[in-house]
CSV table of C-alpha atoms in Angstrom, one decimal:
chain,number,residue,atom,x,y,z
G,1,UNK,CA,-67.0,5.5,-21.9
G,2,UNK,CA,-65.6,2.3,-20.0
G,3,UNK,CA,-62.9,1.9,-22.4
G,4,UNK,CA,-61.8,5.5,-22.4
G,5,UNK,CA,-61.5,4.9,-18.7
G,6,UNK,CA,-59.4,2.1,-19.0
G,7,UNK,CA,-57.5,4.0,-21.7
G,8,UNK,CA,-56.8,7.2,-18.7
G,9,UNK,CA,-55.6,4.5,-16.1
G,10,UNK,CA,-53.3,2.4,-18.0
G,11,UNK,CA,-51.4,6.2,-19.4
G,12,UNK,CA,-51.9,7.6,-15.9
G,13,UNK,CA,-49.6,4.4,-14.7
G,14,UNK,CA,-47.2,3.5,-17.5
G,15,UNK,CA,-46.6,7.6,-16.7
G,16,UNK,CA,-46.1,6.4,-12.7
G,17,UNK,CA,-44.1,3.8,-13.5
G,18,UNK,CA,-41.7,6.3,-15.5
G,19,UNK,CA,-41.4,8.7,-13.3
G,20,UNK,CA,-40.5,6.0,-10.7
G,21,UNK,CA,-37.6,4.3,-12.4
G,22,UNK,CA,-35.9,7.9,-14.0
G,23,UNK,CA,-36.2,9.2,-9.9
G,24,UNK,CA,-34.2,6.2,-9.2
G,25,UNK,CA,-32.1,6.4,-11.9
G,26,UNK,CA,-31.3,9.9,-12.0
G,27,UNK,CA,-29.3,9.7,-8.2
G,28,UNK,CA,-25.2,10.7,-9.0
G,29,UNK,CA,-22.9,8.2,-8.6
G,30,UNK,CA,-20.5,8.3,-5.5
G,31,UNK,CA,-17.3,10.0,-5.8
G,32,UNK,CA,-14.7,7.0,-6.7
G,33,UNK,CA,-11.7,6.9,-4.4
G,34,UNK,CA,-8.0,6.6,-6.9
G,35,UNK,CA,-6.1,4.1,-6.2
G,36,UNK,CA,-2.5,3.8,-6.8
G,37,UNK,CA,-1.2,-0.2,-5.9
G,38,UNK,CA,2.4,0.0,-4.2
G,39,UNK,CA,3.5,-3.5,-4.1
G,40,UNK,CA,1.9,-7.1,-4.8
G,41,UNK,CA,3.1,-10.7,-3.6
G,42,UNK,CA,1.0,-13.7,-3.9
G,43,UNK,CA,-3.1,-12.8,-2.6
G,44,UNK,CA,-1.2,-9.6,-1.1
G,45,UNK,CA,-1.7,-5.7,-2.2
G,46,UNK,CA,-0.8,-2.5,-0.4
G,47,UNK,CA,-2.5,0.3,-2.2
G,48,UNK,CA,-2.2,3.7,-1.5
G,49,UNK,CA,-6.3,5.3,-1.6
G,50,UNK,CA,-7.3,8.8,-1.8
G,51,UNK,CA,-10.7,9.7,-0.9
G,52,UNK,CA,-11.6,13.7,-1.4
G,53,UNK,CA,-9.0,15.5,0.4
G,54,UNK,CA,-7.9,12.1,3.2
G,55,UNK,CA,-5.2,9.2,1.8
G,56,UNK,CA,-4.8,6.4,3.8
G,57,UNK,CA,-2.1,3.7,3.3
G,58,UNK,CA,-3.6,-0.2,3.2
G,59,UNK,CA,-2.6,-3.9,3.1
G,60,UNK,CA,-5.3,-6.3,2.0
G,61,UNK,CA,-5.3,-9.4,2.0
G,62,UNK,CA,-7.4,-11.0,-1.3
G,63,UNK,CA,-9.5,-13.9,-1.5
G,64,UNK,CA,-10.7,-15.7,-5.0
G,65,UNK,CA,-10.1,-12.0,-6.8
G,66,UNK,CA,-13.0,-10.1,-5.1
G,67,UNK,CA,-13.1,-10.4,-1.4
G,68,UNK,CA,-10.6,-7.9,0.5
G,69,UNK,CA,-9.6,-8.3,4.4
G,70,UNK,CA,-7.3,-5.3,5.7
G,71,UNK,CA,-4.1,-6.0,7.5
G,72,UNK,CA,-2.5,-2.6,7.4
G,73,UNK,CA,-4.1,0.7,7.8
G,74,UNK,CA,-2.0,3.9,8.0
G,75,UNK,CA,-3.6,7.3,7.3
G,76,UNK,CA,-1.3,9.8,5.4
G,77,UNK,CA,-0.4,13.4,7.2
G,78,UNK,CA,2.4,14.6,4.9
G,79,UNK,CA,4.6,12.3,3.7
G,80,UNK,CA,3.7,9.4,1.2
G,81,UNK,CA,4.7,5.7,1.5
G,82,UNK,CA,7.3,4.8,-1.1
G,83,UNK,CA,9.7,1.7,-2.2
G,84,UNK,CA,7.3,-0.5,-0.6
G,85,UNK,CA,8.0,-4.2,-0.6
G,86,UNK,CA,5.7,-7.0,0.8
G,87,UNK,CA,7.8,-10.5,1.4
G,88,UNK,CA,6.3,-13.5,2.2
G,89,UNK,CA,7.9,-16.4,3.9
G,90,UNK,CA,7.7,-19.0,6.4
G,91,UNK,CA,8.8,-18.5,10.0
G,92,UNK,CA,8.6,-22.1,11.9
G,93,UNK,CA,6.3,-23.5,9.8
G,94,UNK,CA,3.8,-20.2,9.8
G,95,UNK,CA,3.2,-18.0,7.0
G,96,UNK,CA,3.7,-14.8,7.2
G,97,UNK,CA,4.7,-12.0,5.5
G,98,UNK,CA,7.1,-8.7,6.1
G,99,UNK,CA,6.2,-5.1,4.5
G,100,UNK,CA,8.5,-2.8,4.3
G,101,UNK,CA,8.1,1.2,3.3
G,102,UNK,CA,9.8,4.5,3.8
G,103,UNK,CA,8.4,7.9,4.3
G,104,UNK,CA,10.5,11.0,4.4
G,105,UNK,CA,9.5,14.3,6.0
G,106,UNK,CA,11.2,17.6,5.5
G,107,UNK,CA,11.5,20.5,8.3
G,108,UNK,CA,13.1,23.8,6.9
G,109,UNK,CA,13.5,27.2,9.1
G,110,UNK,CA,15.9,30.2,8.4
G,111,UNK,CA,18.9,28.7,9.9
G,112,UNK,CA,18.4,25.1,9.9
G,113,UNK,CA,17.4,21.8,7.1
G,114,UNK,CA,16.3,18.9,8.5
G,115,UNK,CA,15.4,16.0,5.6
G,116,UNK,CA,14.6,12.4,7.9
G,117,UNK,CA,14.2,9.1,6.0
G,118,UNK,CA,11.9,6.9,7.9
G,119,UNK,CA,11.9,3.3,7.0
G,120,UNK,CA,9.0,1.2,8.6
G,121,UNK,CA,9.4,-2.7,8.2
G,122,UNK,CA,6.5,-5.0,9.7
G,123,UNK,CA,5.6,-8.6,10.5
G,124,UNK,CA,2.1,-9.6,10.3
G,125,UNK,CA,0.4,-13.4,9.8
G,126,UNK,CA,-1.7,-12.9,7.1
G,127,UNK,CA,-4.4,-15.6,8.1
G,128,UNK,CA,-5.5,-14.3,11.5
G,129,UNK,CA,-4.9,-10.0,10.4
G,130,UNK,CA,-2.1,-10.0,13.2
G,131,UNK,CA,0.9,-7.8,13.5
G,132,UNK,CA,3.8,-9.7,15.4
G,133,UNK,CA,6.6,-7.2,15.1
G,134,UNK,CA,6.7,-3.8,14.6
G,135,UNK,CA,10.3,-1.5,13.8
G,136,UNK,CA,11.3,2.2,12.6
G,137,UNK,CA,14.9,3.4,11.5
G,138,UNK,CA,15.2,7.0,11.4
G,139,UNK,CA,18.0,8.8,9.3
G,140,UNK,CA,18.0,12.3,9.3
G,141,UNK,CA,20.6,14.4,7.7
G,142,UNK,CA,20.9,18.2,9.2
G,143,UNK,CA,22.6,21.5,7.8
G,144,UNK,CA,22.6,23.5,9.7
G,145,UNK,CA,23.8,27.8,9.9
G,146,UNK,CA,25.8,27.9,12.8
G,147,UNK,CA,27.0,31.3,13.8
G,148,UNK,CA,30.9,32.2,15.5
G,149,UNK,CA,30.1,35.4,17.1
G,150,UNK,CA,27.2,37.1,19.4
G,151,UNK,CA,26.7,39.7,16.7
G,152,UNK,CA,25.9,37.3,14.5
G,153,UNK,CA,28.4,38.7,12.0
G,154,UNK,CA,30.2,35.1,11.0
G,155,UNK,CA,29.2,31.8,10.3
G,156,UNK,CA,29.6,27.9,8.8
G,157,UNK,CA,27.5,25.7,7.9
G,158,UNK,CA,27.3,22.4,9.6
G,159,UNK,CA,26.4,19.0,8.1
G,160,UNK,CA,26.2,15.9,10.1
G,161,UNK,CA,23.7,13.0,10.2
G,162,UNK,CA,21.4,11.5,13.3
G,163,UNK,CA,20.1,7.9,13.3
G,164,UNK,CA,17.7,6.9,15.5
G,165,UNK,CA,16.2,3.1,16.2
G,166,UNK,CA,17.3,-0.4,14.6
G,167,UNK,CA,18.4,-1.6,11.2
G,168,UNK,CA,15.8,-4.4,10.1
G,169,UNK,CA,17.5,-7.2,8.5
G,170,UNK,CA,15.2,-10.5,7.4
G,171,UNK,CA,17.1,-13.3,7.1
G,172,UNK,CA,16.6,-16.5,4.5
G,173,UNK,CA,15.2,-18.7,7.7
G,174,UNK,CA,12.8,-15.8,8.6
G,175,UNK,CA,14.8,-14.8,12.0
G,176,UNK,CA,15.0,-10.6,12.6
G,177,UNK,CA,18.6,-9.1,13.1
G,178,UNK,CA,18.3,-5.9,14.6
G,179,UNK,CA,21.3,-3.5,15.5
G,180,UNK,CA,22.5,-0.2,15.4
G,181,UNK,CA,26.2,1.7,16.4
G,182,UNK,CA,26.2,-0.3,20.1
G,183,UNK,CA,24.1,-3.8,20.0
G,184,UNK,CA,22.8,-6.3,17.6
G,185,UNK,CA,20.7,-9.1,18.6
G,186,UNK,CA,19.0,-11.6,16.6
G,187,UNK,CA,15.1,-12.7,16.9
G,188,UNK,CA,13.6,-15.6,16.5
G,189,UNK,CA,9.8,-16.4,16.3
G,190,UNK,CA,7.7,-18.7,18.4
G,191,UNK,CA,4.8,-20.3,16.5
G,192,UNK,CA,3.2,-21.1,20.4
G,193,UNK,CA,3.3,-17.5,21.5
G,194,UNK,CA,3.3,-15.5,18.2
G,195,UNK,CA,6.2,-13.4,18.4
G,196,UNK,CA,9.9,-12.7,17.8
G,197,UNK,CA,11.4,-13.3,21.2
G,198,UNK,CA,15.4,-12.9,21.1
G,199,UNK,CA,17.9,-16.3,19.8
G,200,UNK,CA,20.7,-16.5,22.4
G,201,UNK,CA,23.7,-18.3,21.1
G,202,UNK,CA,24.6,-21.2,22.7
G,203,UNK,CA,28.0,-20.1,23.0
G,204,UNK,CA,26.9,-17.2,24.5
G,205,UNK,CA,24.8,-19.1,27.2
G,206,UNK,CA,26.5,-19.0,30.5
G,207,UNK,CA,29.0,-22.0,31.3
G,208,UNK,CA,27.5,-24.5,33.7
G,209,UNK,CA,29.7,-25.0,37.1
G,210,UNK,CA,31.3,-27.7,38.1
G,211,UNK,CA,30.6,-29.1,41.0
């Protein structure tokens, strides 16, 4: 009789353990996000990550292939980033990186279509995850139907370009040139203040007055 009791208790314990393991392992795995790598440079990667209905643009700093530090995070509304590029360089012996990408937005109405191309340029210090400089230039192609009379019986299609912001150029020395139709400036990295400052050429400096 004692052996039957021991056997019954053993069976109940075994069934209980099996049920617990089956319950723990039966949970549905979390939905995996979809990742698209847009650019790579050294230990940096630019990735577009889609989680459910939300897409987010990230730039990560990888450590030993596993740990990731986040430099840039940008939620995507409509325009997806494209033509992404990461350039690593040194300015005043400080390791920096320049992240560039474009976004296209199209707006259409019955009489007017606008195709805006925005070029983003950001300089970061990966070691401290600090943004040093940010610039956006937008070029918009506009196609519009213009009526020539009050009754809107005659019309013509007009096309024009609209430019906003500064064109961004990174030089081999790590300087930044920003220019538009009316002005141009060259900026140099200041490692003490961790920012870019206007670089005034010696020829442009005011002459000293003679005594």
